[in-house]
Short mmCIF file of C-alpha atoms in Angstrom, two decimals:
data_model
loop_
_atom_site.label_atom_id
_atom_site.label_comp_id
_atom_site.label_asym_id
_atom_site.label_seq_id
_atom_site.Cartn_x
_atom_site.Cartn_y
_atom_site.Cartn_z
CA MET A 17 103.92 119.72 83.57
CA ALA A 18 102.08 116.39 83.57
CA SER A 19 103.92 115.33 80.42
CA ILE A 20 107.26 116.03 82.12
CA ILE A 21 106.33 114.20 85.31
CA ARG A 22 105.12 111.16 83.39
CA LYS A 23 107.84 111.09 80.74
CA PRO A 24 109.15 107.50 80.80
CA PHE A 25 112.80 106.55 81.04
CA LYS A 26 114.40 104.45 78.32
CA TYR A 27 114.19 100.89 79.63
CA SER A 28 117.33 99.23 80.94
CA PHE A 29 118.04 96.64 83.60
CA LYS A 30 121.27 96.97 85.60
CA ASN A 31 120.60 94.98 88.81
CA ALA A 32 120.30 98.12 90.94
CA THR A 33 118.47 96.08 93.57
CA ILE A 34 121.53 93.96 94.23
CA ILE A 35 123.76 97.04 94.20
CA ILE A 36 121.56 98.75 96.81
CA VAL A 37 121.64 95.59 98.95
CA LEU A 38 125.45 95.51 98.74
CA ILE A 39 125.70 99.23 99.56
CA ASN A 40 123.58 98.73 102.67
CA ALA A 41 125.64 95.72 103.71
CA GLY A 42 128.87 97.64 103.18
CA ILE A 43 127.67 100.65 105.17
CA PHE A 44 126.57 98.34 107.99
CA LEU A 45 130.10 96.94 108.16
CA LEU A 46 131.46 100.49 108.27
CA GLU A 47 129.07 101.23 111.16
CA LYS A 48 130.63 98.39 113.13
CA MET A 49 134.10 99.89 112.60
CA PHE A 50 133.04 103.54 112.95
CA PRO A 51 129.90 103.74 115.18
CA GLN A 52 129.81 107.54 114.91
CA ILE A 53 128.41 107.09 111.39
CA GLN A 54 125.03 106.43 112.98
CA TYR A 55 125.13 109.79 114.73
CA PHE A 56 125.90 111.69 111.54
CA CYS A 57 123.75 109.75 109.08
CA SER A 58 120.65 108.53 110.95
CA LEU A 59 117.77 111.01 111.15
CA ASN A 60 117.47 113.09 114.30
CA VAL A 61 115.50 116.34 114.56
CA TYR A 62 118.07 118.16 116.69
CA THR A 63 121.22 117.23 114.78
CA CYS A 64 119.52 117.68 111.42
CA LEU A 65 118.16 121.16 112.12
CA ALA A 66 120.42 122.61 114.81
CA TYR A 67 123.68 121.33 113.31
CA LYS A 68 122.46 121.63 109.71
CA MET A 69 122.94 117.94 108.86
CA PHE A 70 120.41 118.28 106.08
CA TRP A 71 121.55 115.07 104.39
CA GLN A 72 119.96 112.94 107.12
CA PRO A 73 116.45 112.58 105.52
CA PHE A 74 118.29 110.80 102.70
CA THR A 75 121.13 108.94 104.44
CA TYR A 76 118.99 107.45 107.23
CA MET A 77 117.69 104.78 104.87
CA PHE A 78 121.20 103.32 104.51
CA ILE A 79 121.84 103.09 108.27
CA HIS A 80 120.77 100.08 110.35
CA GLY A 81 120.92 99.42 114.07
CA SER A 82 121.55 95.67 114.07
CA PHE A 83 122.37 92.71 111.87
CA THR A 84 118.76 91.45 111.90
CA HIS A 85 117.56 94.95 111.03
CA VAL A 86 119.63 95.16 107.86
CA LEU A 87 119.17 91.45 107.06
CA PHE A 88 115.37 91.47 106.98
CA ASN A 89 115.19 94.80 105.18
CA MET A 90 117.55 93.56 102.48
CA ILE A 91 115.77 90.22 102.15
CA GLY A 92 112.54 92.13 101.55
CA LEU A 93 114.21 94.43 99.06
CA PHE A 94 115.82 91.54 97.20
CA CYS A 95 112.63 89.43 97.05
CA PHE A 96 110.35 92.19 95.79
CA GLY A 97 112.77 94.74 94.36
CA LEU A 98 114.17 92.55 91.59
CA ALA A 99 110.73 91.86 90.14
CA VAL A 100 109.77 95.54 90.34
CA GLU A 101 113.05 96.66 88.78
CA LYS A 102 112.76 94.15 85.91
CA THR A 103 109.25 95.44 85.20
CA VAL A 104 109.76 99.22 85.34
CA GLY A 105 113.47 99.39 84.50
CA THR A 106 116.47 100.34 86.60
CA LYS A 107 116.20 104.14 86.32
CA GLU A 108 112.53 104.13 87.30
CA PHE A 109 113.19 101.72 90.13
CA VAL A 110 116.07 103.75 91.58
CA LEU A 111 114.02 106.96 91.36
CA MET A 112 111.07 105.22 93.02
CA TYR A 113 113.12 103.69 95.82
CA LEU A 114 115.13 106.80 96.68
CA LEU A 115 112.20 109.21 96.34
CA ILE A 116 109.94 107.11 98.57
CA GLY A 117 112.69 106.76 101.17
CA PHE A 118 113.53 110.47 101.07
CA ALA A 119 109.87 111.51 101.29
CA GLY A 120 109.49 109.16 104.26
CA GLY A 121 112.47 110.86 105.88
CA ILE A 122 111.04 114.35 105.40
CA PHE A 123 107.67 113.18 106.71
CA SER A 124 109.25 111.60 109.79
CA LEU A 125 111.35 114.70 110.43
CA ALA A 126 108.17 116.81 110.45
CA VAL A 127 106.32 114.35 112.69
CA TYR A 128 109.16 114.10 115.21
CA TYR A 129 109.60 117.88 115.20
CA PHE A 130 105.98 118.68 115.96
CA LEU A 131 105.72 115.89 118.56
CA GLY A 132 108.93 117.02 120.26
CA LEU A 133 110.67 113.69 119.74
CA TYR A 134 114.16 115.19 119.60
CA ARG A 135 115.94 112.14 121.02
CA VAL A 136 114.74 109.71 118.37
CA PHE A 137 117.32 108.53 115.83
CA LEU A 138 115.52 107.12 112.80
CA MET A 139 117.41 104.60 110.71
CA GLY A 140 116.70 101.82 108.26
CA ALA A 141 115.42 101.15 104.75
CA SER A 142 112.04 99.91 105.99
CA GLY A 143 110.01 102.82 104.61
CA ALA A 144 111.49 102.47 101.12
CA VAL A 145 111.17 98.68 101.25
CA TYR A 146 107.51 98.91 102.24
CA GLY A 147 107.03 101.21 99.27
CA ILE A 148 108.58 98.59 96.98
CA LEU A 149 106.29 95.97 98.49
CA LEU A 150 103.30 98.12 97.52
CA ALA A 151 104.77 98.60 94.04
CA TYR A 152 105.08 94.81 93.71
CA ALA A 153 101.43 94.33 94.71
CA ILE A 154 100.35 96.90 92.10
CA LEU A 155 102.47 95.46 89.31
CA PHE A 156 101.67 91.84 90.19
CA PRO A 157 98.19 92.03 91.72
CA ARG A 158 97.47 88.33 91.25
CA SER A 159 100.79 87.23 92.72
CA THR A 160 100.65 84.99 95.78
CA ILE A 161 103.16 85.42 98.62
CA PHE A 162 103.72 82.54 101.02
CA ILE A 163 104.03 83.67 104.63
CA TRP A 164 106.69 81.58 106.41
CA GLY A 165 106.73 79.54 103.21
CA LEU A 166 103.38 77.96 104.14
CA ILE A 167 100.44 80.39 104.10
CA PRO A 168 99.45 81.70 100.64
CA VAL A 169 98.34 85.34 100.66
CA PRO A 170 97.53 87.48 97.58
CA ALA A 171 99.99 90.37 97.34
CA PRO A 172 97.34 93.13 97.66
CA VAL A 173 95.84 91.46 100.74
CA LEU A 174 99.30 91.26 102.32
CA VAL A 175 99.91 94.96 101.68
CA ILE A 176 96.55 95.97 103.16
CA ALA A 177 97.15 93.71 106.18
CA TYR A 178 100.60 95.21 106.76
CA ALA A 179 99.19 98.73 106.46
CA LEU A 180 96.47 97.98 109.02
CA ILE A 181 98.98 96.40 111.39
CA GLU A 182 101.32 99.39 111.09
CA PHE A 183 98.43 101.80 111.65
CA PHE A 184 97.37 99.91 114.77
CA GLU A 185 100.92 99.64 116.08
CA GLN A 186 101.54 103.34 115.50
CA PHE A 187 98.89 104.29 118.03
CA PHE A 188 99.10 101.42 120.51
CA SER A 189 102.85 100.68 120.53
CA PHE A 190 104.15 104.17 119.89
CA ARG A 191 107.35 103.76 121.88
CA ASP A 192 108.28 100.19 121.04
CA GLY A 193 111.32 101.31 119.06
CA VAL A 194 109.81 100.55 115.63
CA ALA A 195 109.25 103.44 113.22
CA HIS A 196 105.69 102.56 112.24
CA SER A 197 105.07 106.08 110.91
CA VAL A 198 107.80 105.74 108.30
CA HIS A 199 106.42 102.33 107.29
CA LEU A 200 103.02 103.89 106.70
CA ALA A 201 104.70 106.78 104.90
CA GLY A 202 106.42 104.25 102.61
CA PHE A 203 103.05 102.85 101.61
CA ALA A 204 101.51 106.31 101.21
CA PHE A 205 104.30 107.78 99.08
CA ALA A 206 104.51 104.67 96.90
CA TRP A 207 100.76 104.99 96.34
CA LEU A 208 101.19 108.63 95.37
CA TYR A 209 104.12 107.72 93.12
CA PHE A 210 101.92 105.42 91.05
CA VAL A 211 99.08 107.94 90.91
CA VAL A 212 101.26 110.92 89.97
CA ARG A 213 104.03 109.29 87.94
CA PHE A 214 102.04 106.58 86.12
CA GLY A 215 98.45 107.74 86.45
CA ILE A 216 97.60 104.38 88.01
CA ASN A 217 95.03 103.98 90.78
CA PRO A 218 96.08 100.92 92.81
CA LEU A 219 92.51 100.26 93.98
CA LYS A 220 91.31 100.01 90.37
CA VAL A 221 94.19 97.66 89.54
CA TRP A 222 93.29 95.35 92.40
CA LYS A 223 89.56 95.54 91.69
CA ASN A 224 90.09 94.62 88.03
CA ALA A 225 92.48 91.81 88.95
CA TYR A 226 89.91 90.08 91.16
CA ARG A 227 86.68 90.57 89.24
#
């Protein structure tokens, strides 16, 4: 079983990152013309389970509520996704991105169900993008990211800081309209992806990089 799970894909690079960005941009334009798309494709406990819209834990990651929402998600995906895709290959990258996003959707569905949050409509690629950010920090542990183009921060430190912020916000700004749980899920499932798929412990990678 382990050999099947860890069987590598044949390397190829097909610019899937840009294709995913364009797909999200195109769907956002369709949302402006046909707003009902959000109702059918964003993730909602009631519509997903009662009306059997079981595609929602997958499609929610392609739906965005505003221009800034899709813009910042796609900027993040473009900035970090290209480097990750070039390193692991397009097939691995697409599997990673979609699996992290889907797992985040299933996790959020369960959380919202048990908390009785039936009116919440979850949308956005944030969970998958946060997972790609973690992947970038694992693959390029000594990379430096400049916050606002000015403040240099090592990639692992940025990831840990984001995770702590999201954890704090989840419990102290629970109803601020931001899906902090799916952001944390993105980090968690990306972490598991590297452990299970590659046999890589991110903590060991970061420890070795900064000895």
